[in-house]
Every structure is written in structure tokens, then in C-alpha cells.
PDB file of C-alpha atoms in Angstrom:
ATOM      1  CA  UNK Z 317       8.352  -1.875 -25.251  1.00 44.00           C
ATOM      2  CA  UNK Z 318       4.993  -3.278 -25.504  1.00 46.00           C
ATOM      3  CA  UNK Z 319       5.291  -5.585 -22.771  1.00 80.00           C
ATOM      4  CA  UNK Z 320       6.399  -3.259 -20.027  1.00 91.00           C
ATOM      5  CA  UNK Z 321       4.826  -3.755 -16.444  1.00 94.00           C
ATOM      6  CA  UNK Z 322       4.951  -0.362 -15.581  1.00 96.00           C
ATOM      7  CA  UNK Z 323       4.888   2.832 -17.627  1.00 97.00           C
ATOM      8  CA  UNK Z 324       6.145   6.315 -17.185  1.00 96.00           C
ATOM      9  CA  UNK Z 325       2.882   8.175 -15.940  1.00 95.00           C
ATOM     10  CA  UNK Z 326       1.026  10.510 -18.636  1.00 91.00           C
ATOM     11  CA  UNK Z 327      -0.485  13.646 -17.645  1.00 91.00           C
ATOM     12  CA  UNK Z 328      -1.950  14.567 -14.283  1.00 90.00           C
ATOM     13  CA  UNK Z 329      -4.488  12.296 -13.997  1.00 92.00           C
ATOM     14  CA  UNK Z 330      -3.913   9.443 -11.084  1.00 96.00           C
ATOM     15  CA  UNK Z 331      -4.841   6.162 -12.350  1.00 96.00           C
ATOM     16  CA  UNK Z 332      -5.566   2.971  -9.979  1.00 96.00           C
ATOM     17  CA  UNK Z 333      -2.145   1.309  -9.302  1.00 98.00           C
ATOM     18  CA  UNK Z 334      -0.024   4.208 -10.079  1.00 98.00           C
ATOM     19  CA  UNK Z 335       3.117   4.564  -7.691  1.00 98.00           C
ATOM     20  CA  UNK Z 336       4.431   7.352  -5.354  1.00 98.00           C
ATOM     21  CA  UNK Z 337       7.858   7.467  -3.825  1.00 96.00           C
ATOM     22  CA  UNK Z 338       8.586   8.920  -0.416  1.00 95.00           C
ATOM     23  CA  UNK Z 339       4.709   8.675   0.695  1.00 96.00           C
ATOM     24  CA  UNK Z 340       3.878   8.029   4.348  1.00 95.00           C
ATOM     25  CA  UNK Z 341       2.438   4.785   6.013  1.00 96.00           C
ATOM     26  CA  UNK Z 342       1.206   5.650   9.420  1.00 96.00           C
ATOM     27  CA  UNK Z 343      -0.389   2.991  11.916  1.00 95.00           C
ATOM     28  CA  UNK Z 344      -1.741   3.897  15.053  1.00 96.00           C
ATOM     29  CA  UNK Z 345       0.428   1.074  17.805  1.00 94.00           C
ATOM     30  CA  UNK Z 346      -0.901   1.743  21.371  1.00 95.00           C
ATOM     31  CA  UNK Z 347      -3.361   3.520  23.122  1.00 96.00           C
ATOM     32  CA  UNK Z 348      -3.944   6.294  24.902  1.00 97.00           C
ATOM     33  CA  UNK Z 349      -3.450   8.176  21.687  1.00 97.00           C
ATOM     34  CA  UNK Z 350      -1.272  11.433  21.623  1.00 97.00           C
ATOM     35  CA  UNK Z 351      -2.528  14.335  20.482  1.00 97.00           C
ATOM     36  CA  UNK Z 352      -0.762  17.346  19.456  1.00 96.00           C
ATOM     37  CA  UNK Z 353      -1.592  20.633  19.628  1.00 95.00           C
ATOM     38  CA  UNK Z 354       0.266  23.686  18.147  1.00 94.00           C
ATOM     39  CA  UNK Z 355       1.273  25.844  21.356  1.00 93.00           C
ATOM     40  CA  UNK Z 356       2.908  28.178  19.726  1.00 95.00           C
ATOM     41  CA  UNK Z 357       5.904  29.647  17.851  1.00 95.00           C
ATOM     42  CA  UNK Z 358       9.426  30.192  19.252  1.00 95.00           C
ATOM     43  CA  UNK Z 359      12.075  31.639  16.388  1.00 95.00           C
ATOM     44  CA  UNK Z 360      12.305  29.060  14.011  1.00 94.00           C
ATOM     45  CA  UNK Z 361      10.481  26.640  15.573  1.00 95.00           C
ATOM     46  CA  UNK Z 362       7.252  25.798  16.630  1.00 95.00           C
ATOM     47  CA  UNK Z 363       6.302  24.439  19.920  1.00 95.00           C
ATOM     48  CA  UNK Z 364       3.955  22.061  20.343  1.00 95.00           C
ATOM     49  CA  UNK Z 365       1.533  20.256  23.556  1.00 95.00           C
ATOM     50  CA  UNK Z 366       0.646  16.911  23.782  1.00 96.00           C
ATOM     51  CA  UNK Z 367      -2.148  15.510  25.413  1.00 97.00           C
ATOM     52  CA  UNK Z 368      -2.976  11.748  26.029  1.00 97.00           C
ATOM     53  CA  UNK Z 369      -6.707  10.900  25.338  1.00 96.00           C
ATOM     54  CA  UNK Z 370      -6.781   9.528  28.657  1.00 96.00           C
ATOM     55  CA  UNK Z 371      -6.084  13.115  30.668  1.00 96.00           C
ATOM     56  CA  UNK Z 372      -7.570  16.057  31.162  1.00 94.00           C
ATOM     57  CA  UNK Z 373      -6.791  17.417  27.521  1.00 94.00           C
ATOM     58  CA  UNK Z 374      -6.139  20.782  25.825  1.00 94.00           C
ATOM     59  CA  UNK Z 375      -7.738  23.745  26.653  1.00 92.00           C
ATOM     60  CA  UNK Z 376     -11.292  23.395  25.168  1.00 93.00           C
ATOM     61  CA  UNK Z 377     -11.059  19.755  25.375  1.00 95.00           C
ATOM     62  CA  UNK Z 378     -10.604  17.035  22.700  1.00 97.00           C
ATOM     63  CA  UNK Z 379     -12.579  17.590  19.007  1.00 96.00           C
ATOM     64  CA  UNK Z 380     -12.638  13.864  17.894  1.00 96.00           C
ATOM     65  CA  UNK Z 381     -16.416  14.283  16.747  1.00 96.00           C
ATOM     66  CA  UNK Z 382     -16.513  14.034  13.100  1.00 92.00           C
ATOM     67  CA  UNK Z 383     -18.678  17.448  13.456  1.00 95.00           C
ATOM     68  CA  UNK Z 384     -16.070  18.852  15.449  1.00 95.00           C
ATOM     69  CA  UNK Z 385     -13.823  18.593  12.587  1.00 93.00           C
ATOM     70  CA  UNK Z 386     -11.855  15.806  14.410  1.00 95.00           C
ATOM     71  CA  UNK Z 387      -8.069  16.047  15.618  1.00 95.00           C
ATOM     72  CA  UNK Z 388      -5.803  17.086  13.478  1.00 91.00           C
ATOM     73  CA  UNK Z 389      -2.089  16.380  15.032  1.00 94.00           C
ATOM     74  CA  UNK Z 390      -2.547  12.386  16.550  1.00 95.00           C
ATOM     75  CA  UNK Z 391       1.410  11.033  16.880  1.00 96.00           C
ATOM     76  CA  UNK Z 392       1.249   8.355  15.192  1.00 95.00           C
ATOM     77  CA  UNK Z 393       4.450   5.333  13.750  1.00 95.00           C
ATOM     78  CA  UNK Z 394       4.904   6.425  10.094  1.00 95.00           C
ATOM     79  CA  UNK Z 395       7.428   5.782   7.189  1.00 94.00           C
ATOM     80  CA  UNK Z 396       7.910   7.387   4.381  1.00 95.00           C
ATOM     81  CA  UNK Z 397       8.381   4.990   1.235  1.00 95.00           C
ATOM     82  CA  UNK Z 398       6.863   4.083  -2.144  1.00 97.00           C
ATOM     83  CA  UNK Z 399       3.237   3.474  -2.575  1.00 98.00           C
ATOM     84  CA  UNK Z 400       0.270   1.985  -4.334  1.00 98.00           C
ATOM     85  CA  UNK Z 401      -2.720   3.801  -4.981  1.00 98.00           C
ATOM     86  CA  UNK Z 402      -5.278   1.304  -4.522  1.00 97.00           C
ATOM     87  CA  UNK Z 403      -8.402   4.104  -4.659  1.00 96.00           C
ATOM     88  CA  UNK Z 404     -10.749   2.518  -7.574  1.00 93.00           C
ATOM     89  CA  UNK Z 405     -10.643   4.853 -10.880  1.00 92.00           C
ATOM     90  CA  UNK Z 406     -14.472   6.411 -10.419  1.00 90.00           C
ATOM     91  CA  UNK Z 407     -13.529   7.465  -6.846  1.00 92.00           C
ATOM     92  CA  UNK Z 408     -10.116   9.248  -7.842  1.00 93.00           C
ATOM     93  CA  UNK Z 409     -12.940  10.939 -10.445  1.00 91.00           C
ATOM     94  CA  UNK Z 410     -15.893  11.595  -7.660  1.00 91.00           C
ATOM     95  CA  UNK Z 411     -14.452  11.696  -4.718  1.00 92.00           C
ATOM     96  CA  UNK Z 412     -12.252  15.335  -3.824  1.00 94.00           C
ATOM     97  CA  UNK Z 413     -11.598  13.919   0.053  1.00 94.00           C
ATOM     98  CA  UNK Z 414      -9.474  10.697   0.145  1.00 95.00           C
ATOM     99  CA  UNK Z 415      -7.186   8.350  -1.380  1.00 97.00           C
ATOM    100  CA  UNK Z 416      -6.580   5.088   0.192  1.00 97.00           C
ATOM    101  CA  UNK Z 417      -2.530   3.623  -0.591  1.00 98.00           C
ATOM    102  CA  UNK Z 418      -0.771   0.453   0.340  1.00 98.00           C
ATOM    103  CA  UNK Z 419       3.069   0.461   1.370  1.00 97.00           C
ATOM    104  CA  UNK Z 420       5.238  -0.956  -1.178  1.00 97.00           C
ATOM    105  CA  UNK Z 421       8.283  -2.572   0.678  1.00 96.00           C
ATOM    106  CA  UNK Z 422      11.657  -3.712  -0.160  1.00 94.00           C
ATOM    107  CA  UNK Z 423      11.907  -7.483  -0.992  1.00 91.00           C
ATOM    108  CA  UNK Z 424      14.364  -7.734   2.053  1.00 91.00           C
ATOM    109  CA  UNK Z 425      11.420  -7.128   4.456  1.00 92.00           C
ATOM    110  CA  UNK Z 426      10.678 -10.953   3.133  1.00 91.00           C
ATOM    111  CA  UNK Z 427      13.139 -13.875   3.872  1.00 90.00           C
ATOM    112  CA  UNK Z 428      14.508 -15.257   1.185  1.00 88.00           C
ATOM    113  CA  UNK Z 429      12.927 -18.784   1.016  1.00 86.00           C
ATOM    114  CA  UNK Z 430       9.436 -16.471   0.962  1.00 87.00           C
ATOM    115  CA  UNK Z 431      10.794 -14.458  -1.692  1.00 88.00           C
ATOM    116  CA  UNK Z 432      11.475 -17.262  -3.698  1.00 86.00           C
ATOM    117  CA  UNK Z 433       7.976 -18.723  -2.824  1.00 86.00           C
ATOM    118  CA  UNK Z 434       6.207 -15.100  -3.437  1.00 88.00           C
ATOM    119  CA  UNK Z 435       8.182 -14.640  -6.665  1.00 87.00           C
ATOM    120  CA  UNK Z 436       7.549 -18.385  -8.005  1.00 84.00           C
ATOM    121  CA  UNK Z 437       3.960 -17.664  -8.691  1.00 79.00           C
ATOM    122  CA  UNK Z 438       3.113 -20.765  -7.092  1.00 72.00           C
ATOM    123  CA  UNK Z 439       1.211 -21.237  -3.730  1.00 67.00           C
ATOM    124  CA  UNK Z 440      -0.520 -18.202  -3.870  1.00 67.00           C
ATOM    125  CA  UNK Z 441      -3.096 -19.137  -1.330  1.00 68.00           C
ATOM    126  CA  UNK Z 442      -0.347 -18.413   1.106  1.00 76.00           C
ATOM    127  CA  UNK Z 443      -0.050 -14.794  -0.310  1.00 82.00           C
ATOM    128  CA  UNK Z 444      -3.493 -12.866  -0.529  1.00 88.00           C
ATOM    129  CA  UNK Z 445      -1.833 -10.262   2.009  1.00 92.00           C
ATOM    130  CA  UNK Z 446       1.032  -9.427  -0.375  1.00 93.00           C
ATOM    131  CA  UNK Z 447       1.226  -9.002  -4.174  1.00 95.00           C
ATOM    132  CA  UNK Z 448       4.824  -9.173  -6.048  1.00 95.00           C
ATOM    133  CA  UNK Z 449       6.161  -6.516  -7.876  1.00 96.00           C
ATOM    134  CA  UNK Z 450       8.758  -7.443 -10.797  1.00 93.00           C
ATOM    135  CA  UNK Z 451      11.744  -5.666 -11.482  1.00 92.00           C
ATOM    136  CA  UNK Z 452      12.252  -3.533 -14.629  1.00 92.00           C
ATOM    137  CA  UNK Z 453      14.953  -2.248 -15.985  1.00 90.00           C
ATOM    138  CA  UNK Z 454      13.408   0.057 -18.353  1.00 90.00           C
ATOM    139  CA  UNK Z 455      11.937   3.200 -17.511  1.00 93.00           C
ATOM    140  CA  UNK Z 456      10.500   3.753 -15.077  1.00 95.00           C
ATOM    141  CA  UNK Z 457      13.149   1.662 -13.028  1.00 93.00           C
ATOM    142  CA  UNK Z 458      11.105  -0.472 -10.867  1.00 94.00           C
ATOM    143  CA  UNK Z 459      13.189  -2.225  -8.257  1.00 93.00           C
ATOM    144  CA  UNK Z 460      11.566  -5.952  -7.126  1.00 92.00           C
ATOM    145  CA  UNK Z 461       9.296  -5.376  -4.223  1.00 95.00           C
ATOM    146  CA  UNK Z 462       5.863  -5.898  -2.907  1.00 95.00           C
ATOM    147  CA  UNK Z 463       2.830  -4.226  -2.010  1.00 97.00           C
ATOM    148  CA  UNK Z 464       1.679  -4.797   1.138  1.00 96.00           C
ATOM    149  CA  UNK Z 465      -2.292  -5.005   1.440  1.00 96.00           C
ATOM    150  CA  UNK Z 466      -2.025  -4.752   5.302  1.00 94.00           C
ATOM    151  CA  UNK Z 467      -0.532  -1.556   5.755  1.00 95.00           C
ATOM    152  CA  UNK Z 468      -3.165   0.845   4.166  1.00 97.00           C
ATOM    153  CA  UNK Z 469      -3.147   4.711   4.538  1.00 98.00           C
ATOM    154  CA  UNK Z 470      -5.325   7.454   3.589  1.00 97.00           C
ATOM    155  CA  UNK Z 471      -4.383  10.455   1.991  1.00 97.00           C
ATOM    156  CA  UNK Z 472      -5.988  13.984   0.979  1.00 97.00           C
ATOM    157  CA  UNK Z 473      -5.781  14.243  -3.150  1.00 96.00           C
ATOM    158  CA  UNK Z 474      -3.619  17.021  -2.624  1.00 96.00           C
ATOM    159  CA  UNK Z 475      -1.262  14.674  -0.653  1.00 97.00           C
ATOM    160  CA  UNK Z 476      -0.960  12.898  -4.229  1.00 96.00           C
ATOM    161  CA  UNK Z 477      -1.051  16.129  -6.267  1.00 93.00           C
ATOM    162  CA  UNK Z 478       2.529  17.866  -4.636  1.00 93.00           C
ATOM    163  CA  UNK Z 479       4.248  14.058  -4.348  1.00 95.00           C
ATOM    164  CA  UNK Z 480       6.556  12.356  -7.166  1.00 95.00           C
ATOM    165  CA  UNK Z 481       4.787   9.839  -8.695  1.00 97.00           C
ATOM    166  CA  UNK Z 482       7.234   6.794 -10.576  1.00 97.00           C
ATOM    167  CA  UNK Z 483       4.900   4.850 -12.488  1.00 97.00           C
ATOM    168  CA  UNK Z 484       1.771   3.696 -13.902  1.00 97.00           C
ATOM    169  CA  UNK Z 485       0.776   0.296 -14.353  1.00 97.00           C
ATOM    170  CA  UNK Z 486       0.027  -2.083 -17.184  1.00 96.00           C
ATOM    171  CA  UNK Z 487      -3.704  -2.790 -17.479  1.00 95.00           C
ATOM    172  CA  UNK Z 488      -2.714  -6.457 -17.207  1.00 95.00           C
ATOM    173  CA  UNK Z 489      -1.042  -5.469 -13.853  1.00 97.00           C
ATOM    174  CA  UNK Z 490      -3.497  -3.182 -12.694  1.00 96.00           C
ATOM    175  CA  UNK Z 491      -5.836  -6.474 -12.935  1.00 96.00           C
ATOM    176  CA  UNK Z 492      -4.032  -8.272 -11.423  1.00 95.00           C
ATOM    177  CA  UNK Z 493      -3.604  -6.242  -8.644  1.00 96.00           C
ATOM    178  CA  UNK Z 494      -7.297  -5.612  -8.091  1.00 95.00           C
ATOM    179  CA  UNK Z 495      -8.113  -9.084  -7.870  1.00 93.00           C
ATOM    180  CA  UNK Z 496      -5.770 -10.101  -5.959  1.00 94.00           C
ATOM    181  CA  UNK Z 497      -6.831  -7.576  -3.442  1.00 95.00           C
ATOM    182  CA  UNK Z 498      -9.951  -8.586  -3.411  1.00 92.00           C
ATOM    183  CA  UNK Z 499      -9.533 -11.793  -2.890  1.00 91.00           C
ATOM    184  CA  UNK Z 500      -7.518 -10.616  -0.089  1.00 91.00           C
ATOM    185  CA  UNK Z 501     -10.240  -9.006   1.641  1.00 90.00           C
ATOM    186  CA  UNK Z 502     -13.224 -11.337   0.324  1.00 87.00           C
ATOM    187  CA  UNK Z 503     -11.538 -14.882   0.243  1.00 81.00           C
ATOM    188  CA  UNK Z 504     -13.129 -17.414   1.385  1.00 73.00           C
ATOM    189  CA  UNK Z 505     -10.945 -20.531   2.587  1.00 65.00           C
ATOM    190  CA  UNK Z 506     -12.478 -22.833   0.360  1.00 52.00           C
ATOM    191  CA  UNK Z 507     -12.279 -24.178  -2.997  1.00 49.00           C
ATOM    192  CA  UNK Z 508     -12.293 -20.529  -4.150  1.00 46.00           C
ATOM    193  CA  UNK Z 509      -8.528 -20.226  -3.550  1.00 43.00           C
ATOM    194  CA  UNK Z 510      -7.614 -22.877  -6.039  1.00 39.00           C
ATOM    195  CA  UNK Z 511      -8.719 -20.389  -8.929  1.00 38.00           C
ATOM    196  CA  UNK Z 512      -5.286 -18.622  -8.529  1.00 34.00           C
ATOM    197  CA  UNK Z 513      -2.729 -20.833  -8.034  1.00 31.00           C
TER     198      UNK Z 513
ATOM    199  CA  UNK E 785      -7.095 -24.664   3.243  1.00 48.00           C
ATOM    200  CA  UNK E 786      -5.686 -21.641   5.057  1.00 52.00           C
ATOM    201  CA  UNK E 787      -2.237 -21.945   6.078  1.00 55.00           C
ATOM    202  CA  UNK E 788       0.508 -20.442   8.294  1.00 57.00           C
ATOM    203  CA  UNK E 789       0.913 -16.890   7.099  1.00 57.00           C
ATOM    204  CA  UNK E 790       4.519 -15.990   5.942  1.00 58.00           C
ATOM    205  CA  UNK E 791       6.764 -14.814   8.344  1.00 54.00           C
ATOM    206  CA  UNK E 792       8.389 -11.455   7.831  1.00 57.00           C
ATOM    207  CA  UNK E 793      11.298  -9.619   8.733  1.00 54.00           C
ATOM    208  CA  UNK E 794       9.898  -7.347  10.963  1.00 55.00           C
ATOM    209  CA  UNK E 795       8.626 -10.099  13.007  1.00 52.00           C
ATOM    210  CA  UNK E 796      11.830 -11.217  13.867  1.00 48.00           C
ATOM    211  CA  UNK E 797      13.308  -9.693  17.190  1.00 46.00           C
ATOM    212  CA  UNK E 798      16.176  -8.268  15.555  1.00 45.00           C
ATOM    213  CA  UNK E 799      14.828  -6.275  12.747  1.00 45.00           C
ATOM    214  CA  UNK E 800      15.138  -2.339  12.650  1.00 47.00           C
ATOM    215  CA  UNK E 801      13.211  -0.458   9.828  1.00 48.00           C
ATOM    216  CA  UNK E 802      15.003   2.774   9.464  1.00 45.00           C
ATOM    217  CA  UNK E 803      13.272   6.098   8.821  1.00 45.00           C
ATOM    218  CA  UNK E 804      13.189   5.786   5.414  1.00 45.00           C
ATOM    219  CA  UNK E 805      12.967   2.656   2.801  1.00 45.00           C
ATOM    220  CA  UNK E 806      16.618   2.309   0.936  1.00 45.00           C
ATOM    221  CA  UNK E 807      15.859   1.173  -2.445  1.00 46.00           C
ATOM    222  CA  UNK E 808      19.386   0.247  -3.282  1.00 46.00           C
ATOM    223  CA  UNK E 809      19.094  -3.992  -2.921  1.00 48.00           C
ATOM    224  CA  UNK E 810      21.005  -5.151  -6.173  1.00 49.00           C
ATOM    225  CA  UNK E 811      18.951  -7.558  -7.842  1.00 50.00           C
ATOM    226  CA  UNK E 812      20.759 -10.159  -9.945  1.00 51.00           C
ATOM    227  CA  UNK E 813      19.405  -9.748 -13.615  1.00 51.00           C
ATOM    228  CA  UNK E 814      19.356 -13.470 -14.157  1.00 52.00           C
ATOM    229  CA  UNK E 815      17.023 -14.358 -11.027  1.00 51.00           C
ATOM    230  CA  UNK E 816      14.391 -10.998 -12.526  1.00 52.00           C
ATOM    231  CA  UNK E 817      14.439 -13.512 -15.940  1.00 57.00           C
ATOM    232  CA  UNK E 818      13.696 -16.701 -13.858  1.00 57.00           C
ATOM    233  CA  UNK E 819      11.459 -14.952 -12.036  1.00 61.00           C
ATOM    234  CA  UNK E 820       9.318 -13.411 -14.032  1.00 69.00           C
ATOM    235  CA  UNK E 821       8.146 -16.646 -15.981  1.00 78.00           C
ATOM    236  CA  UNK E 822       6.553 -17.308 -12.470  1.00 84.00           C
ATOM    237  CA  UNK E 823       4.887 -14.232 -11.231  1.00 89.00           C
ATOM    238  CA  UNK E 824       3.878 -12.884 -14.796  1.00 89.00           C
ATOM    239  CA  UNK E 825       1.602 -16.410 -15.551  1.00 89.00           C
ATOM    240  CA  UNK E 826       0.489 -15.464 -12.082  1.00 90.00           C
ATOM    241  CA  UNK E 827      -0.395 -11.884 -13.214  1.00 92.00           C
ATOM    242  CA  UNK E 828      -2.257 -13.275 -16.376  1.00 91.00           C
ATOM    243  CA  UNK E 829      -4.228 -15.841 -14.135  1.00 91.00           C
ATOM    244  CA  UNK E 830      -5.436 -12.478 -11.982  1.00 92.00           C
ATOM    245  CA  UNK E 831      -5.839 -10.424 -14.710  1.00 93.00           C
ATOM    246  CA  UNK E 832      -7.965 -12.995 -16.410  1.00 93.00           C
ATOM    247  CA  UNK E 833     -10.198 -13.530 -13.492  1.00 91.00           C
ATOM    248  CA  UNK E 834     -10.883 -10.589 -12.740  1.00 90.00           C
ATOM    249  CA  UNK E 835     -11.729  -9.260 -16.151  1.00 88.00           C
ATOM    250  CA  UNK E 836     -14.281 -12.002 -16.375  1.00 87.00           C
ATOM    251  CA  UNK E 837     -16.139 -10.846 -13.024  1.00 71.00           C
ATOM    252  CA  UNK E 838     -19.731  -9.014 -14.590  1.00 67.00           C
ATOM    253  CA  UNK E 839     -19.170  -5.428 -14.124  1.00 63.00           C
ATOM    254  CA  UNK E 840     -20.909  -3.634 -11.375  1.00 60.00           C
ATOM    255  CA  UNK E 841     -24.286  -2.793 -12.284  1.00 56.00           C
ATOM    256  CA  UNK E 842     -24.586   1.232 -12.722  1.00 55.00           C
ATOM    257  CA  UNK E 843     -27.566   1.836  -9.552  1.00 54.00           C
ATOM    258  CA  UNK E 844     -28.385   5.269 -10.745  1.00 54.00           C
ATOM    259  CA  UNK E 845     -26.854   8.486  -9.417  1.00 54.00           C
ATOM    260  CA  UNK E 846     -24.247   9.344  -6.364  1.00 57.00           C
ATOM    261  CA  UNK E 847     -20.627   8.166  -5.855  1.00 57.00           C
ATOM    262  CA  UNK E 848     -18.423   6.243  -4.616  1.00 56.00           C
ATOM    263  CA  UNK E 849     -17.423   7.275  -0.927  1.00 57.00           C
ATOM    264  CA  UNK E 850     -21.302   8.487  -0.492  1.00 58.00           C
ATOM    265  CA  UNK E 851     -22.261   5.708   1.938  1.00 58.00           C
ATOM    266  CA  UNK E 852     -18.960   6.599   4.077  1.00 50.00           C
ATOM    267  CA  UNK E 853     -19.992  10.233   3.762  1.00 47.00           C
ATOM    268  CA  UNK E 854     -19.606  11.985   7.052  1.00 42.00           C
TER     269      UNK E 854
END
């Protein structure tokens, strides 16, 4: 169908917009942070330290210097769901280090009078943080959702390269998308916000 | 003018977000129609504004992620 939203992803190249299931969304939620440190291995398992920044830390002390190669094991709240890639085409081209993705959540993470506010298209100036996702039936099933601008994560490529990824978007949709988040990040509460209601 | 931002679910005292996201919510077909004559004018509105922003002009050599290169 011409008119489909989202579209079964061709090849292996990763596209602005495209979606990944079962990708994490980590967010750091208190301080001191908790570092972990591989101790060291036990039969099947391996056995790990944990140091809070705030003590004496691990043998050798703390590497958080960007020179130092920074920490590699911080604990850390994380999910694992579907995502957005939100990384702009010519950086998924130039760039080898990082991918930036936005959580896609469940509609029932809204209530349902915002659901039917989000999902009316109207008073959008209440929405910059969020951006609806229709369902489709056709594949690639697409269940209704939204992306969530607030809960970004950063990703190696290779983090993208060995995950599933559902769908590609229209280029109408990928448009709409982009502008909408940046209008989330660069609105101004003026006038401005009338353009997309 | 800004307003109140939405409230969500996880704001509420007695939400629990499981380990994983369940992505088994049936959706009525009849409220996808009704809804989409909403949210896809929205899309076009978007979509239309944001093709008609002037392209980014091309400064001459490097990449993105070069001014956040460590």
C-alpha cells in the first residue's frame, strides 16, 4: 500500500526513524553512582564489585576521565522496549561511535482522556514531549504507541547492527517526527506554537 | 501559552513498569480509523513545515558529532 506509515526495513542501512524492538532505555536516578567492576569468574558466573563514587573505589581508583577511557559498568534503571532512532541520516553515515534513540512506550503509559487528546491531533502545544504513533495493521504490525522525546539513550552502532529492527518510516512520518522534535527542544512559548496545531 | 504538561502513568503512585514493555494492548480497529483522520492531518502539518525549513547550509568539510568529539 502506498499510504503505509511504516515500511518493512530494506537492506542494512539504518535510516532516521527506523524502529528496534527489545532496545534498552537507561536513566541514571540517584547519586552516588554505582560502579561495577568485573572481580572475577566463579563457574558459570561472574562475580562482580561495586563501588559508590562517593568511597574509596576500586583498586586503581575510578577512570571517569574521558582519556581514561571512562567507566564502563555504571548500574544504572533500564528497560528494554521498542525504539526510535532519532540519530540524523549524515551522522548514521559519518559518525562510527553513537546513536542517540528515544523509548517508544505503550499507549497505556498515557491515561486515556490524554490518549484521546494525543491521538486527536488537536492541542498539540500540550505535546512537544511526545509524538503519536498510529497503529497498522499491515506489515510491519505497528501497535499504537508513542515516542517519548524525554527518555533518550545512546547506543554504539553495533548495538543497532546485532538488534531486530521492525520498521522504517514513511518520509511523511519521518518529517513529521523531526519537526516535531525540534520543536520540542527549540520551542519557544510564543506565537510559534500555533504553527502546529 | 505553555500549559500543564500531561500527566502520565508512571506519575501516579500506583504504577509498576515491569521489566519488559508487553505489546499485547488490543486496540479496537474502529477507534485506529477515527483516529487516524486526527493525527495523520497532524503528521502532514509537521511534515509540511519542516520540509519548508531552508536546508542547512553545507560549511565545508568534517561531520556531524565533530564538535562533541572527545
Amino acid at each position: 500500500m502506498a499510504d503505509r506509515l511504516y515500511l518493512p526495513p530494506v537492506g542494512t542501512e539504518i535510516l532516521q526513524g527506523d524502529i528496534f524492538d527489545q532496545m534498552p532505555s537507561v536513566r541514571v536516578e540517584s547519586r552516588p553512582l554505582r560502579v561495577a567492576r568485573h572481580w572475577k569468574q566463579s563457574g558459570p558466573r561472574d562475580i562482580w564489585e561495586v563501588h559508590p563514587e562517593d568511597g574509596s573505589g576500586p583498586r586503581g581508583g575510578f577512570k571517569w576521565l574521558p582519556d581514561q577511557g571512562g567507566e564502563q559498568g555504571l548500574l544504572v534503571h533500564a528497560y528494554l522496549g521498542r525504539a526510535m532512532v532519532l540519530s540524523h541520516d549524515c551522522e548514521i553515515e559519518n559518525d562510527p561511535r553513537t546513536r542517540t534513540l528515544a523509548m517508544i512506550r505503550p499507549i497505556n503509559h498515557l491515561d486515556e482522556a490524554s490518549q484521546r487528546e494525543l491521538f486527536s491531533g488537536g492541542r498539540q502545544d500540550r505535546w512537544f514531549a511526545v509524538f503519536p504513533l498510529v497503529g497498522q495493521i499491515d506489515e510491519p504490525r505497528i501497535e499504537r504507541s508513542f515516542v517519548d522525546f524525554r527518555r533518550l539513550t545512546t547506543v554504539h552502532p553495533d548495538v543497532l547492527a546485532a538488534s531486530i529492527r521492525v520498521a522504517s518510516l514513511s518520509e511523511e512520518l519521518r518529517s513529521a517526527v523531526a519537526e516535531r522534535f525540534r520543536l520540542y527542544l527549540f520551542r519557544r512559548v510564543d506565537s510559534q506554537v500555533t504553527d502546529v496545531r | 501559552m505553555a500549559t500543564a504538561p500531561p500527566v502520565f502513568e508512571e506519575q501516579r503512585s500506583d504504577f509498576q513498569f515491569g521489566p519488559y514493555v508487553v505489546w499485547s494492548e488490543f486496540v479496537p480497529l474502529w477507534s485506529i480509523e477515527v483516529e487516524e483522520v486526527g493525527v495523520r492531518a497532524m503528521y502532514g502539518r509537521l511534515a509540511a513545515a519542516h520540509d519548508a525549513e531552508p536546508t542547512v547550509p553545507d560549511l565545508g568539510g568534517g561531520v556531524p558529532g565533530d564538535l562533541y568529539q572527545l
